[in-house]
Amino acid sequence: PNAVLASLTEKKHLGVHTDLLGDGLVELMKRGVVDNSRKTINRGKTVASYCMASRETYEYINVHPGIEFKEIDYTNNPLTIAQHESFVAINSALQIDLTGQSTAESLGKTFYSGMGGQASFMRGAVLSRRGRSILVLPSTASNGTISRIVPFLSEGAGVTLNRGDIHYVVTEYGIAYL
C-alpha cells in the first residue's frame, strides 16, 4: 500500500478513511492531493483510529484541524465504510490462491500478524457505490524461489479474505480483475 501512495502524487481531491494513518498519507495531505473535499461522509476530514509514523508526521497531525481520530468501531465498520461513494480499499497479502482466497496473517500454520481491519475495509469497499477493493502483493518470496500465487492456500493458513472480497489483484507484473 505504501508503494501505491507514492504513485498518487498527481491525483487531486482524494479523501482518507483509515484505521492506520502513516507518513505516506500525511505526505499526500501536505502536497494537497488529499483534501477530503469530495467525501460522502466526514467531508473535509481525514479520519483514522491510530497513527504509526515519524516524529515529523506526529507534529503535523498535532496541529492539523483536518485530521480526526475516531474509535476503531467506527473506522473499521464495513457499513460506515460503505457510506463513502467510490471507496477504494488497498491492502496487501502474503499469499493468494487461484480461487481468490488470500491470507494476510499466516503462511500455513505460522502466523505473522492478526487480520486487523483488512476484511472490514475490503468488504466495505465492495458494498460502497462504485467502490473497489484492491489486493497488492509481490508475485514471489525468498528471492523469487517461492510463488505467492498458489493453487490453494498453504495448509493451516488463515483465510483473511474470501473470493467475494477482492475485485483486483495487483503484482509487479500487472493487474487481474477477479
XYZ file of C-alpha atoms in Angstrom:
178
model
C 0.000 0.000 0.000
C 2.813 2.474 0.714
C 4.208 1.918 -2.785
C 0.773 2.796 -4.171
C 0.718 6.049 -2.185
C 3.926 7.220 -3.832
C 2.256 6.909 -7.246
C -0.708 9.104 -6.299
C 1.124 12.431 -6.205
C -0.532 13.675 -9.425
C -4.090 12.940 -8.212
C -6.468 15.572 -6.824
C -9.242 15.704 -4.201
C -8.617 12.318 -2.596
C -10.215 11.502 0.742
C -8.942 9.297 3.542
C -10.836 6.996 5.901
C -8.436 4.518 7.500
C -7.585 2.742 10.688
C -3.834 3.478 10.369
C -2.539 6.933 9.497
C 1.095 6.939 8.444
C 3.797 9.011 6.787
C 2.652 8.257 3.219
C -0.882 9.537 3.736
C 0.297 12.632 5.581
C 2.752 13.377 2.761
C -0.184 13.312 0.323
C -2.052 15.708 2.622
C 0.918 18.092 2.673
C 1.055 18.030 -1.150
C -2.658 18.842 -1.386
C -3.501 15.517 -3.028
C -5.662 14.565 -0.044
C -8.119 17.339 0.772
C -11.193 15.221 1.644
C -13.382 17.732 -0.206
C -15.430 15.109 -2.045
C -16.026 12.585 0.719
C -19.596 11.425 1.152
C -19.301 11.416 4.957
C -16.836 13.254 7.199
C -16.284 15.743 4.381
C -13.153 17.810 4.888
C -11.680 15.388 7.422
C -9.061 12.670 7.267
C -10.473 10.031 9.596
C -8.252 7.461 11.329
C -8.095 5.418 14.534
C -4.379 5.466 15.231
C -1.060 6.640 13.866
C 2.308 4.947 13.417
C 4.712 7.373 11.830
C 7.727 9.611 12.100
C 8.076 12.441 14.589
C 7.500 14.937 11.758
C 4.131 13.330 10.989
C 3.080 13.403 14.651
C 3.959 17.100 14.800
C 1.911 17.729 11.654
C -1.198 15.896 12.839
C -0.993 17.543 16.259
C -1.840 20.949 14.753
C -3.820 19.986 11.632
C -7.571 20.618 12.114
C -8.478 18.386 9.156
C -7.494 15.169 10.925
C -9.968 13.433 13.203
C -9.299 10.299 15.233
C -12.276 8.042 15.903
C -12.790 4.716 17.632
C -11.928 1.573 15.703
C -15.592 0.518 15.930
C -16.360 3.478 13.675
C -13.434 3.466 11.246
C -13.459 -0.302 10.687
C -17.215 -0.765 10.443
C -17.998 -2.030 6.907
C -21.353 -0.229 6.982
C -19.630 3.085 7.777
C -17.044 2.453 5.070
C -19.785 1.592 2.558
C -21.338 5.049 3.041
C -18.362 6.514 1.164
C -19.128 6.665 -2.533
C -16.348 5.263 -4.751
C -14.425 3.932 -1.751
C -11.180 2.193 -2.701
C -9.606 -0.193 -0.194
C -5.975 -1.148 -0.815
C -4.490 -3.958 1.240
C -1.601 -6.383 0.961
C -1.362 -10.151 1.337
C 1.198 -12.844 1.965
C -0.410 -15.355 -0.400
C -3.409 -15.725 -2.722
C -4.786 -18.857 -4.313
C -6.272 -19.328 -7.768
C -9.814 -19.230 -6.369
C -9.254 -15.721 -4.981
C -8.844 -16.558 -1.286
C -5.973 -14.762 0.389
C -4.122 -14.663 3.667
C -2.504 -11.607 5.169
C -1.867 -13.169 8.541
C -0.207 -16.557 8.118
C 1.659 -18.918 5.845
C 0.442 -22.355 6.694
C 0.425 -22.762 10.452
C 2.937 -19.945 11.021
C 1.197 -16.723 11.979
C 2.821 -13.370 11.223
C 0.103 -10.978 12.353
C -3.565 -10.613 13.103
C -6.068 -9.873 10.378
C -6.595 -6.322 11.593
C -9.135 -4.284 9.656
C -8.374 -5.726 6.246
C -11.594 -7.698 5.838
C -13.695 -4.793 7.135
C -12.226 -2.323 4.667
C -12.366 -4.677 1.699
C -15.979 -5.636 2.453
C -16.932 -2.004 2.986
C -15.407 -1.143 -0.403
C -17.362 -3.951 -2.075
C -20.564 -2.515 -0.551
C -19.710 1.086 -1.486
C -21.435 2.560 -4.549
C -18.745 2.391 -7.278
C -16.311 1.041 -4.666
C -13.300 -1.131 -5.436
C -11.190 -3.492 -3.387
C -7.562 -3.920 -4.386
C -5.167 -6.537 -3.046
C -1.464 -5.980 -3.702
C 1.372 -8.452 -3.273
C 4.729 -9.325 -4.769
C 4.339 -12.382 -7.001
C 7.172 -14.238 -5.271
C 9.071 -14.512 -1.986
C 12.543 -15.742 -0.956
C 14.358 -14.062 -3.859
C 11.933 -15.386 -6.464
C 12.063 -19.013 -5.367
C 8.551 -19.235 -3.852
C 5.355 -18.165 -5.598
C 2.857 -16.178 -3.557
C 0.180 -17.060 -6.118
C -0.667 -20.702 -5.438
C -3.300 -23.278 -6.436
C -4.504 -23.468 -2.796
C -3.517 -21.580 0.340
C -0.980 -23.456 2.438
C -2.497 -25.993 4.827
C -3.426 -24.272 8.076
C -3.368 -20.754 6.623
C -5.944 -18.326 7.956
C -8.230 -17.111 5.161
C -8.235 -13.347 5.664
C -10.250 -12.542 2.531
C -12.575 -14.774 0.586
C -13.065 -14.604 -3.177
C -16.022 -12.219 -2.816
C -13.921 -9.607 -1.012
C -11.433 -8.875 -3.801
C -12.035 -7.017 -7.058
C -8.441 -6.545 -8.249
C -5.125 -8.262 -7.532
C -2.001 -6.275 -8.361
C 1.559 -7.617 -8.603
C 4.700 -6.234 -10.193
C 3.556 -7.961 -13.404
C 0.134 -6.397 -13.730
C -3.485 -6.459 -12.631
C -6.053 -9.259 -12.537
C -9.753 -8.470 -12.201
C -11.452 -11.211 -10.193
